[in-house]
Short mmCIF file of C-alpha atoms in Angstrom, two decimals:
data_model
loop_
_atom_site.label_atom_id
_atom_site.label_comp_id
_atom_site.label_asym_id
_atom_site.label_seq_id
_atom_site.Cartn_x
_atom_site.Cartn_y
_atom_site.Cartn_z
CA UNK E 1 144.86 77.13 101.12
CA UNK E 2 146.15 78.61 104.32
CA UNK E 3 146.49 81.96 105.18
CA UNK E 4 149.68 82.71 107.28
CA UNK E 5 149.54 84.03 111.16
CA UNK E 6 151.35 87.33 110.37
CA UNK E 7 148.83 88.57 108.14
CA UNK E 8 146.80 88.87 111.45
CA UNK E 9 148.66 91.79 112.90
CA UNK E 10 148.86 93.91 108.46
CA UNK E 11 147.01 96.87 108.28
CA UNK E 12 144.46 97.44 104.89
CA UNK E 13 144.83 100.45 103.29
CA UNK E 14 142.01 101.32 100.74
CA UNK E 15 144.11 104.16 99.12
CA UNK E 16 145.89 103.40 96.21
CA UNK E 17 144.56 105.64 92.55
CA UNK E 18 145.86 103.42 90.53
CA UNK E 19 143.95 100.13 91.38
CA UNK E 20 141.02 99.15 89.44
CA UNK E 21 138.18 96.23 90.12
CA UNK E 22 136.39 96.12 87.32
CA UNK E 23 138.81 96.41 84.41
CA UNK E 24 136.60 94.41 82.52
CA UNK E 25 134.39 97.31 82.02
CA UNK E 26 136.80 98.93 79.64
CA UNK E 27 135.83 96.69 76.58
CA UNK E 28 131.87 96.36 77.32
CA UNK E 29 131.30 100.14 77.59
CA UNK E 30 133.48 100.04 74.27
CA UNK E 31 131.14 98.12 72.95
CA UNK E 32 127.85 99.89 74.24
CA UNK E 33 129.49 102.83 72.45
CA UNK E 34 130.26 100.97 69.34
CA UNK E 35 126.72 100.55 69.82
CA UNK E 36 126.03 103.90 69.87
CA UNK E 37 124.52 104.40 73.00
CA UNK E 38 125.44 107.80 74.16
CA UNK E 39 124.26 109.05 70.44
CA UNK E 40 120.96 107.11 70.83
CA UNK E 41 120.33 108.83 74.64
CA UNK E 42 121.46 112.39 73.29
CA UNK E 43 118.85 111.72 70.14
CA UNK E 44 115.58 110.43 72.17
CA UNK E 45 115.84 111.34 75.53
CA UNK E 46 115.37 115.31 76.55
CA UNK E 47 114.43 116.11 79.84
CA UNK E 48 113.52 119.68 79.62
CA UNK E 49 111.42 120.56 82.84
CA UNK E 50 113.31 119.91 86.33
CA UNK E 51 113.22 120.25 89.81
CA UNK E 52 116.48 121.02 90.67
CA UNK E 53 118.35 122.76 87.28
CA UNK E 54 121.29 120.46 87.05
CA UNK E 55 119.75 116.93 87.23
CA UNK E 56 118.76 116.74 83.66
CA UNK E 57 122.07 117.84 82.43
CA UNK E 58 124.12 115.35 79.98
CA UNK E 59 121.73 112.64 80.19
CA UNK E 60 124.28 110.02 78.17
CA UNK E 61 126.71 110.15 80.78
CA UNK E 62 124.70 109.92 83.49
CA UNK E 63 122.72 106.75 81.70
CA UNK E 64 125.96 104.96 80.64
CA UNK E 65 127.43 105.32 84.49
CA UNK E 66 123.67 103.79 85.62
CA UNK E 67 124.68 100.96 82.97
CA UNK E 68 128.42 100.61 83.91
CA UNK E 69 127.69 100.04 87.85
CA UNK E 70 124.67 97.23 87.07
CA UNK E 71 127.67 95.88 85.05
CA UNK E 72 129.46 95.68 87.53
CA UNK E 73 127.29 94.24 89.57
CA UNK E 74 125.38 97.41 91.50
CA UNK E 75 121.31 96.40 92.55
CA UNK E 76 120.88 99.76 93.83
CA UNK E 77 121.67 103.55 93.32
CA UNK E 78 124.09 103.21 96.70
CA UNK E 79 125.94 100.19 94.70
CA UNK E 80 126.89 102.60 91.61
CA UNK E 81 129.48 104.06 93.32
CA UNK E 82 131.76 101.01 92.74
CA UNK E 83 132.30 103.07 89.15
CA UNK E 84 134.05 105.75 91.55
CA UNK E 85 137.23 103.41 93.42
CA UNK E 86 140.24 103.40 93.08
CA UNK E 87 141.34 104.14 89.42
CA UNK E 88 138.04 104.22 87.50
CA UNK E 89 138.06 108.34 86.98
CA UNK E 90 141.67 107.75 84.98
CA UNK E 91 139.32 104.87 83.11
CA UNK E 92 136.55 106.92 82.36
CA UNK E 93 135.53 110.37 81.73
CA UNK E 94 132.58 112.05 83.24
CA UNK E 95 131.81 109.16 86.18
CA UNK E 96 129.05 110.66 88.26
CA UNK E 97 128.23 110.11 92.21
CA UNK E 98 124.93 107.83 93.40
CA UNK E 99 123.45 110.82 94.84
CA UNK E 100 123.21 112.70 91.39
CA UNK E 101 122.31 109.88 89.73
CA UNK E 102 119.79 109.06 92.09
CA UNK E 103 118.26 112.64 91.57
CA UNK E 104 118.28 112.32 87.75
CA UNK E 105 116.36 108.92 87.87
CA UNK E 106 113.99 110.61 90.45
CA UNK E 107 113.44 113.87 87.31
CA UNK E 108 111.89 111.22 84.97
CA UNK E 109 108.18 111.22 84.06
CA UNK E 110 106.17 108.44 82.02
CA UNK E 111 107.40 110.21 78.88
CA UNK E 112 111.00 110.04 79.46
CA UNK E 113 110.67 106.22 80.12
CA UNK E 114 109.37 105.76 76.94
CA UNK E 115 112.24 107.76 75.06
CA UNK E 116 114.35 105.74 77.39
CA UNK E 117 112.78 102.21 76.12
CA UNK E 118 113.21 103.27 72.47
CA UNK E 119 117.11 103.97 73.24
CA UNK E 120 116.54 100.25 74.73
CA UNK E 121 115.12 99.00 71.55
CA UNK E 122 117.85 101.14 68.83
CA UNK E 123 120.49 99.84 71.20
CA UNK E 124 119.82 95.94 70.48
CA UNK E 125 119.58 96.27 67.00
CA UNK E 126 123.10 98.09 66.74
CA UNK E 127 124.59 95.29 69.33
CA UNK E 128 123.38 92.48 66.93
CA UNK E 129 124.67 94.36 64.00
CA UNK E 130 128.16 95.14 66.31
CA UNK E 131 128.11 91.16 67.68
CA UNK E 132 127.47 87.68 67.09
CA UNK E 133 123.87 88.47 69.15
CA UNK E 134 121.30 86.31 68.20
CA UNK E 135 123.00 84.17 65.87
CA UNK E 136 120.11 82.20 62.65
CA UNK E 137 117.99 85.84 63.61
CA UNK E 138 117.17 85.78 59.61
CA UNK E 139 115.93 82.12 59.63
CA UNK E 140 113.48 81.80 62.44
CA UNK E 141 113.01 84.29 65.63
CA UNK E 142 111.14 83.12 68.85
CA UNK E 143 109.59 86.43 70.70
CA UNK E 144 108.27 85.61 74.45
CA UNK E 145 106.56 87.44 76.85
CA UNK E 146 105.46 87.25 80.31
CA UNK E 147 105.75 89.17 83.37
CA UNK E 148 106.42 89.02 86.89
CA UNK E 149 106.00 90.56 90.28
CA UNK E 150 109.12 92.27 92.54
CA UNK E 151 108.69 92.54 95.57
CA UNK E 152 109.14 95.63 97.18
CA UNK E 153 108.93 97.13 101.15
CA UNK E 154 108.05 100.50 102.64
CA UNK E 155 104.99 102.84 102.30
CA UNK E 156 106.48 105.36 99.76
CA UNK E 157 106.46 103.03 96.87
CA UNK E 158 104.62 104.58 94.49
CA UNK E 159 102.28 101.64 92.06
CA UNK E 160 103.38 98.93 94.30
CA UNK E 161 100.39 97.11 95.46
CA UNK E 162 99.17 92.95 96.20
CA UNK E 163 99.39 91.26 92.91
CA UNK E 164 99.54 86.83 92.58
CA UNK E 165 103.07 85.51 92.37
CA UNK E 166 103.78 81.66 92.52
CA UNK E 167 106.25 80.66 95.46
CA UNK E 168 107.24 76.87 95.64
CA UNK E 169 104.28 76.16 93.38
CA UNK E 170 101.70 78.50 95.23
CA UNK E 171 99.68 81.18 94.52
CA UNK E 172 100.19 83.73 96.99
CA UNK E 173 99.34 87.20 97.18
CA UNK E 174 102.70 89.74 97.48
CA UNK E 175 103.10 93.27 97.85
CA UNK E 176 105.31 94.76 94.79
CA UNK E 177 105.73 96.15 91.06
CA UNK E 178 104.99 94.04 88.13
CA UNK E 179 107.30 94.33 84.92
CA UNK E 180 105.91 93.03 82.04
CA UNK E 181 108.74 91.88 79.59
CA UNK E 182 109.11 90.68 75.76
CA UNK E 183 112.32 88.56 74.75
CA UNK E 184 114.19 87.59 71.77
CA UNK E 185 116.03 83.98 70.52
CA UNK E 186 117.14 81.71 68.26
CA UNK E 187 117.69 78.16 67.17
CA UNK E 188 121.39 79.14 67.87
CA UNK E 189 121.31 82.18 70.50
CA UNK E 190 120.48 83.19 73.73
CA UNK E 191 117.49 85.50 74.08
CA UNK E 192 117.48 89.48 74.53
CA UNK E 193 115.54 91.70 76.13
CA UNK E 194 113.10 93.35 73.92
CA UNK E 195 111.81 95.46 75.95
CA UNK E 196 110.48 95.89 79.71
CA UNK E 197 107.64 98.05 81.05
CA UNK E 198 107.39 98.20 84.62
CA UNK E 199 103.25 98.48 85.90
CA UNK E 200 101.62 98.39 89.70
CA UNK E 201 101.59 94.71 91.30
CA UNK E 202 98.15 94.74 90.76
CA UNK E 203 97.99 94.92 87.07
CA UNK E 204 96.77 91.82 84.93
CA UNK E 205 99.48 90.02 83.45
CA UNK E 206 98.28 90.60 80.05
CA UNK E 207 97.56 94.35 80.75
CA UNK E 208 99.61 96.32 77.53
CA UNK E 209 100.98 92.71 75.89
CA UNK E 210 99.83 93.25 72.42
CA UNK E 211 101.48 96.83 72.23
CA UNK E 212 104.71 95.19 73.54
CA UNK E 213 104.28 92.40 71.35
CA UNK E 214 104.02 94.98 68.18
CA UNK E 215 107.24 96.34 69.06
CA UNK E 216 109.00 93.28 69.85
CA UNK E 217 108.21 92.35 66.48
CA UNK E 218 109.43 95.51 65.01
CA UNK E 219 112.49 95.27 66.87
CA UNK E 220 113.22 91.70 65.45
CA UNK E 221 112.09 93.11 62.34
CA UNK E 222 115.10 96.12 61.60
CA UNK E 223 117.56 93.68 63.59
CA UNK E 224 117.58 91.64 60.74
CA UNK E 225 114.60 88.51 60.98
CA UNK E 226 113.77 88.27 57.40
CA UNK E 227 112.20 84.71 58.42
CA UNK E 228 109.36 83.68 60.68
CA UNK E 229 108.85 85.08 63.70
CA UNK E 230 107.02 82.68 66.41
CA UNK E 231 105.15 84.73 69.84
CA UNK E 232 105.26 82.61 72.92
CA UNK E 233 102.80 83.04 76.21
CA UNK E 234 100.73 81.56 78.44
CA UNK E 235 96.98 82.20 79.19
CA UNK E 236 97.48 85.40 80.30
CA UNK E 237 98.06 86.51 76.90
CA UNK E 238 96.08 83.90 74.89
CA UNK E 239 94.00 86.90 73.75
CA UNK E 240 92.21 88.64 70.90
CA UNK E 241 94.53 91.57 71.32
CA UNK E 242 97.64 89.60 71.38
CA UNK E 243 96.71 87.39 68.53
CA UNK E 244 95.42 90.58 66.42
CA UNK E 245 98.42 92.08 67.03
CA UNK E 246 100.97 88.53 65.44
CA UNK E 247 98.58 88.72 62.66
CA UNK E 248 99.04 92.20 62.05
CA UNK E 249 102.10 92.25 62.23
CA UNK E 250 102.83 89.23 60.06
CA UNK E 251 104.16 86.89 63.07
CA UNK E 252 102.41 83.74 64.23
CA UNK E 253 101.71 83.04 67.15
CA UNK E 254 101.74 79.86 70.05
CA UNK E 255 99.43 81.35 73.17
CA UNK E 256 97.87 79.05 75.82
CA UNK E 257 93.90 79.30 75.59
CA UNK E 258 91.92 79.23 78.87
CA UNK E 259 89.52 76.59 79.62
CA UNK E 260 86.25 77.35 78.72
CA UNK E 261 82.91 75.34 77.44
CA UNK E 262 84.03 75.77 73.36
CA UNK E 263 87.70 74.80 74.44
CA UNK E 264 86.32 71.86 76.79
CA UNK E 265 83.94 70.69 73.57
CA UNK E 266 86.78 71.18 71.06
CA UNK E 267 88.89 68.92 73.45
CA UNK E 268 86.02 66.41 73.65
CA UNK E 269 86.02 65.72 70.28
CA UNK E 270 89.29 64.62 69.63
CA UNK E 271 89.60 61.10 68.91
CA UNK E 272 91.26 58.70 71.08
CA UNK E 273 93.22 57.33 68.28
CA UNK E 274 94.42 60.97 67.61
CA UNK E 275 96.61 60.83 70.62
CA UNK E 276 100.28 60.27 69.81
CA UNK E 277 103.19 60.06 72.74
CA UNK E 278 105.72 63.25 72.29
CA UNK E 279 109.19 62.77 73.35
CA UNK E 280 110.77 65.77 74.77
CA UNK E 281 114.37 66.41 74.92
CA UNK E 282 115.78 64.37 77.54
CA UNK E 283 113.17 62.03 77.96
CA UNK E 284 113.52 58.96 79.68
CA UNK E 285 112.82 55.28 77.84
CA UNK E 286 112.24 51.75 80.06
CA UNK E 287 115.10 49.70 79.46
CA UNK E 288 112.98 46.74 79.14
CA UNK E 289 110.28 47.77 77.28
CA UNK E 290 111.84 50.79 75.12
CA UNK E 291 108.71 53.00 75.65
CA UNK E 292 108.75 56.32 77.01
CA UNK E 293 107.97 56.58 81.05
CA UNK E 294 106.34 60.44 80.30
CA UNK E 295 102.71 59.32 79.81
CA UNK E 296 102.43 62.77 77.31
CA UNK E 297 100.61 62.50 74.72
CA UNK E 298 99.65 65.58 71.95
CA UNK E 299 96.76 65.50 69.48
CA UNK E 300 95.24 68.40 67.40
CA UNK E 301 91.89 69.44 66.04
CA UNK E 302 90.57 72.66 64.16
CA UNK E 303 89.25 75.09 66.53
CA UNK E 304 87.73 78.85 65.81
CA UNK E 305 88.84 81.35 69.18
CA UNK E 306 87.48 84.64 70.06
CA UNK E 307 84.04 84.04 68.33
CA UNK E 308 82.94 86.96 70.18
CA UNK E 309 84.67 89.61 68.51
CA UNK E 310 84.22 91.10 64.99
CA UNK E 311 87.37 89.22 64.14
CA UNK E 312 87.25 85.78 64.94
CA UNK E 313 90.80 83.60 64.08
CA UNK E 314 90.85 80.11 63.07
CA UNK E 315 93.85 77.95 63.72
CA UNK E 316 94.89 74.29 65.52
CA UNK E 317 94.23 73.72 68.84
CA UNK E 318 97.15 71.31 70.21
CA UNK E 319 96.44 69.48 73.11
CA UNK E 320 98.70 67.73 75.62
CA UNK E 321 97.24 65.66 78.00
CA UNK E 322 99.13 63.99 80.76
CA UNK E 323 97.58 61.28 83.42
CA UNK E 324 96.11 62.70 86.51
CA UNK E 325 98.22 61.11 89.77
CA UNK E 326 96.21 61.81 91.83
CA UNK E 327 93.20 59.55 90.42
CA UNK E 328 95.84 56.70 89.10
CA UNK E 329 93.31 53.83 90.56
CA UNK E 330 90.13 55.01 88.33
CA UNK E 331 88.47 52.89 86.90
CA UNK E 332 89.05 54.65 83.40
CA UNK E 333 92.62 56.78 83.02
CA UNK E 334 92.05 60.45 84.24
CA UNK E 335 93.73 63.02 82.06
CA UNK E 336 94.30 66.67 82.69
CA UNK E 337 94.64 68.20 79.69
CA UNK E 338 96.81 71.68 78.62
CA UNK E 339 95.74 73.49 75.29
CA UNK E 340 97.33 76.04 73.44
CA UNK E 341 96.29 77.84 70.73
CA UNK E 342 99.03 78.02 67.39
CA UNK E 343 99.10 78.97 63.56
CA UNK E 344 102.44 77.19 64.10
CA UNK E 345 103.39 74.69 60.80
CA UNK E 346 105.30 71.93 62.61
CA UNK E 347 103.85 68.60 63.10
CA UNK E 348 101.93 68.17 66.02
CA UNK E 349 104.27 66.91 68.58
CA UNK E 350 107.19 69.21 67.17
CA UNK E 351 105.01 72.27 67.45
CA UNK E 352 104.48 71.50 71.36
CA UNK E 353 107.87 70.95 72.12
CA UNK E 354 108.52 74.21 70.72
CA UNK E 355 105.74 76.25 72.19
CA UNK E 356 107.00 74.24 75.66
CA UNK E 357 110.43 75.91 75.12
CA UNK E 358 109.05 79.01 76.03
CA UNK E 359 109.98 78.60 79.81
CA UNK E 360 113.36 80.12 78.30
CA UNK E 361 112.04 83.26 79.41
CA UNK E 362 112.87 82.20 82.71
CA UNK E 363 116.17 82.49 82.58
CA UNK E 364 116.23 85.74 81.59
CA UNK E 365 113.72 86.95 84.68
CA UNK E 366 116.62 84.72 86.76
CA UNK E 367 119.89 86.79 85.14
CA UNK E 368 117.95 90.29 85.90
CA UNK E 369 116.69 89.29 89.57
CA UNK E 370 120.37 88.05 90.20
CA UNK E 371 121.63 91.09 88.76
CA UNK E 372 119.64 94.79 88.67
CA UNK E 373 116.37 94.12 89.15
CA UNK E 374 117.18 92.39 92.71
CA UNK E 375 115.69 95.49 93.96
CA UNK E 376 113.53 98.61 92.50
CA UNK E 377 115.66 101.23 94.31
CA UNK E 378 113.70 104.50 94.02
CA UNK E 379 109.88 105.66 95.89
CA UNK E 380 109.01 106.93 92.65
CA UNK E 381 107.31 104.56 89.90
CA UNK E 382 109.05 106.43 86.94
CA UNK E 383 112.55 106.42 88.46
CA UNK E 384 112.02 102.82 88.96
CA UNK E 385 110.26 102.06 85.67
CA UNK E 386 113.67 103.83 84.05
CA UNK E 387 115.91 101.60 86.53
CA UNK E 388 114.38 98.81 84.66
CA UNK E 389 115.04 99.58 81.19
CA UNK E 390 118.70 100.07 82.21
CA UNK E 391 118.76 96.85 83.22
CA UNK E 392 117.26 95.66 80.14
CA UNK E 393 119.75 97.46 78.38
CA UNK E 394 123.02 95.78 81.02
CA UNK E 395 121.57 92.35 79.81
CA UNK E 396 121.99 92.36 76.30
CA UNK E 397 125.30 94.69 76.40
CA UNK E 398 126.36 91.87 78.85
CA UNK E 399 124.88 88.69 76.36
CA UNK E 400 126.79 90.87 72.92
CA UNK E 401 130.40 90.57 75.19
CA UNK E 402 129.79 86.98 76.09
CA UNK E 403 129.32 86.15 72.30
CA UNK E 404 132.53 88.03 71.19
CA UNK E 405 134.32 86.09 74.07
CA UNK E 406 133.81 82.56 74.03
CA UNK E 407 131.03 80.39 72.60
CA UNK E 408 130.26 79.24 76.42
CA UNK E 409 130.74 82.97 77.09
CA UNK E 410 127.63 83.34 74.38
CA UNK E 411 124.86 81.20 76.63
CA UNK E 412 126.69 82.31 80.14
CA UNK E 413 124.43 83.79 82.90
CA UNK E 414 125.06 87.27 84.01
CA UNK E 415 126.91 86.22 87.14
CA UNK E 416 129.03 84.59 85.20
CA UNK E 417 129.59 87.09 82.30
CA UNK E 418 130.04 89.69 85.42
CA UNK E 419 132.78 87.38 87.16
CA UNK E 420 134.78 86.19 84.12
CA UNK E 421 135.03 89.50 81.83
CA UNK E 422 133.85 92.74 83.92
CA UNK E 423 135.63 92.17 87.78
CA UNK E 424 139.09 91.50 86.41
CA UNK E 425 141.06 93.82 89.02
CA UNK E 426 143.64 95.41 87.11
CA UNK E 427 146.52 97.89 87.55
CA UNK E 428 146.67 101.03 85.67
CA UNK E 429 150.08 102.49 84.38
CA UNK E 430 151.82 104.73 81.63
CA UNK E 431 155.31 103.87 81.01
CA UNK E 432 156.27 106.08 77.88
CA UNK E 433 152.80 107.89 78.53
CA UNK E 434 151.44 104.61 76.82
CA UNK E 435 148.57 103.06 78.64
CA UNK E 436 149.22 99.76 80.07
CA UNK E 437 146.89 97.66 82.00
CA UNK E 438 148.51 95.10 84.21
CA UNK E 439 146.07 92.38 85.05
CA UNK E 440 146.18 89.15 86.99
CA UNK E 441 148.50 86.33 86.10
CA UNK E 442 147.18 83.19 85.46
CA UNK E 443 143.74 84.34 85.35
CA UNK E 444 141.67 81.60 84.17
CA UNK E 445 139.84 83.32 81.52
CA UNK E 446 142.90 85.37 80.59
CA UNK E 447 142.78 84.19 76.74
CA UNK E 448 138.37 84.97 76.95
CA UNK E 449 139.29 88.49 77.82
CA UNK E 450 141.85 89.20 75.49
CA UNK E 451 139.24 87.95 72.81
CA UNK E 452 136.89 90.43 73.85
CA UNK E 453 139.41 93.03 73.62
CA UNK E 454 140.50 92.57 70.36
CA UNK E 455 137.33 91.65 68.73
CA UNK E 456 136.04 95.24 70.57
CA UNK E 457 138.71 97.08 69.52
CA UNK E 458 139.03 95.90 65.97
CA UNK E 459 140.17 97.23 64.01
CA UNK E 460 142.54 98.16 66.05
CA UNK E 461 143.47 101.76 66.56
CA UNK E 462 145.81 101.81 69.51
CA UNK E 463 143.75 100.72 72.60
CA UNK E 464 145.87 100.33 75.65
CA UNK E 465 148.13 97.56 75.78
CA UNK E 466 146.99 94.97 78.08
CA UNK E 467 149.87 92.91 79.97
#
């Protein structure tokens, strides 16, 4: 491509009303509405005490404009305005400024946030009802949790404080607010958020995980798994309280133990004729020899956790052990050794590949860093705890579009759900005072969009006609 010389000496002219850049937005707020979000905010969330009178008013249109700008991409309250250019008012009814939204953000309390998070929870169970979201949910349902820590800057951040974050493999110490976060997959889909709860950087990872855990289970519950549920985590919430609460609940559960003497002895006593190699997806084999070049190997024993408590729990203890590197010219083979702790019914090497797949969580913490969560906007912890849940709320509004777009739509990231369906510019008009949307030709996912549309729309009732 080359742009011409002339265009040197044009003039831009941000002024025309009937422009739009995010004409995508049209169909997903039709579906968070299908969804019944605005009912679910005006049912659960009352602010009645304020500081200034008119910040609490109409709470589901100032929510829903929060959710339409991280949509569309905004990380901060500033970045909302992009819900105000061009033609967005003839769009949308009731599209509020940054600065009041900032101020009704800045009204909420601890209380609030958790009406807010319940709205969160209702909301994904009417969007898998609404969608394809989470596809197999009545056969099997995974449920992870972990958390992790946002950096933030400035003095008048209230919670944020040092808490341990891993950078490049390192454990250093970073000044910020930890959110603590429960997802929900499939076999066949790409996981939700269940909920988020945002705590100082300071706070233990596993600080409130068996309460989240409860509800994520709850939530996968009404939203339709009739089938096992599975809980994911690491050590941080390889726990009698976690644990207590799968069991409860009627869940298992796969949770990394930490090392201790009884783990150590339970270790100890596996046979070395126990050990079998497990081949993960996308393993490599030797050509010449057919074996696999991963030295992991997974064996099991019988192992009784939390014998401290009044309610001890007796289940396998999987092991994978993998050869130490670093001591390769031993005269024995050095082994460091990973345990996790499972009522899981798989065969041994199936049941660590799955408890392994819980890194998926990942991917989620990389879609909401990317998107909303890039930066906790506000200096006060509840604003910024509600800023959260929003974002929890973008993500799986975002995920239900992708699945009624495309299948590849179904497993996209956000950026990419964001820059093939929501920032379509568009044109408005109203030839024969019929609405008419004129948007780019030969736009690549042209035929994705119209899918949404329809599939949003059905059955159909006279949307605008898109050309």
């Amino acid at each position: 491509m080359k742009l011409p010389y002339g265009w040197s000496r044009a003039t831009p002219v941000f002024d025309d009303q009937n422009l739009v850049s995010c004409a995508g937005l049209v169909p997903v707020m039709a579906l968070a509405e299908r969804a019944g979000l605005s009912e679910l905010v005006d049912e659960r969330v009352a602010i009645r005490t304020t500081t200034v009178r008119s910040a609490a008013a109409n709470p589901a249109g100032k929510l829903t404009s929060i959710i339409a700008g991280m949509a569309a991409g905004a990380d901060c309250i500033d970045d909302l305005d992009v819900i105000r250019s061009g033609g967005m008012r003839r769009l949308f009814g009731g599209v509020y400024a940054p600065a009041t939204l900032g101020q009704f953000l800045r009204e909420f309390t601890h209380g609030h946030t958790l009406q807010l998070a319940s709205v969160a929870r209702a909301h994904l169970v009417n969007l898998v009802q609404a969608s394809g979201l989470l596809p197999g949910i009545e056969d099997q349902v995974f449920i992870d949790i972990d958390s992790l820590l946002r950096p933030v800057y400035g003095h008048a951040k209230q919670g944020a404080s040092f808490g341990h974050t891993k950078i490049a493999g390192r454990q250093v110490l970073r000044r910020g607010l930890s959110p603590l976060a429960t997802t929900i997959s499939t076999s066949q889909g790409a996981p939700v958020v269940a909920g988020i709860r945002l705590r100082a950087g300071r706070a233990a990872s596993g600080k409130g995980a068996a309460s989240m855990v409860a509800e994520a289970i709850a939530t996968a519950r009404v939203a339709g798994a009739s089938g096992e549920i599975l809980v994911r985590g690491d050590s941080a919430y390889g726990n009698h309280a976690v644990v207590a609460a799968c069991v409860k609940a009627g869940a298992r559960f796969s949770v990394v133990l930490t090392k201790n003497p009884a783990v150590t002895a339970a270790i100890a006593s596996i046979p070395d004729d126990a050990w079998t190699p497990v081949h993960y997806p996308g393993a490599v084999t030797d050509p010449d020899t057919g074996e696999l070049i991963s030295d992991a190997e997974v064996a099991e024993t019988e192992f009784t956790a939390f014998t401290s408590t009044k309610h001890p729990v007796t289940a396998r203890l999987v092991v994978r052990r993998v050869r130490d590197r670093a001591r390769e010219e031993e005269l024995f083979p050095v082994w460091r050794h990973h345990p996790f702790f499972t009522n899981n019914t798989e065969p041994t090497a199936q049941a660590d590949i799955t408890h392994r797949r819980h890194a998926i969580i990942e991917t989620v913490f990389a879609d909401l860093i990317d998107g909303p969560l890039a930066h906790l906007p506000s200096g006060r912890f509840a604003a910024n705890s509600a800023w959260a849940i929003c974002a929890a709320i973008t993500h799986n509004l975002l995920r239900a579009a992708g699945t009624l777009t495309s299948p590849r739509h179904a497993a996209a990231r956000g950026a990419t759900l964001r820059r093939h369906i929501v920032t379509v510019p568009a044109r408005i008009a109203r030839p024969g005072r019929r609405r008419v949307m004129h948007l780019p030709e030969h736009w690549p996912w042209a035929q994705h969009w119209k899918t949404l549309w329809h599939n949003v729309f059905r059955p159909a009732t006279g949307p605008p006609r898109v050309a």
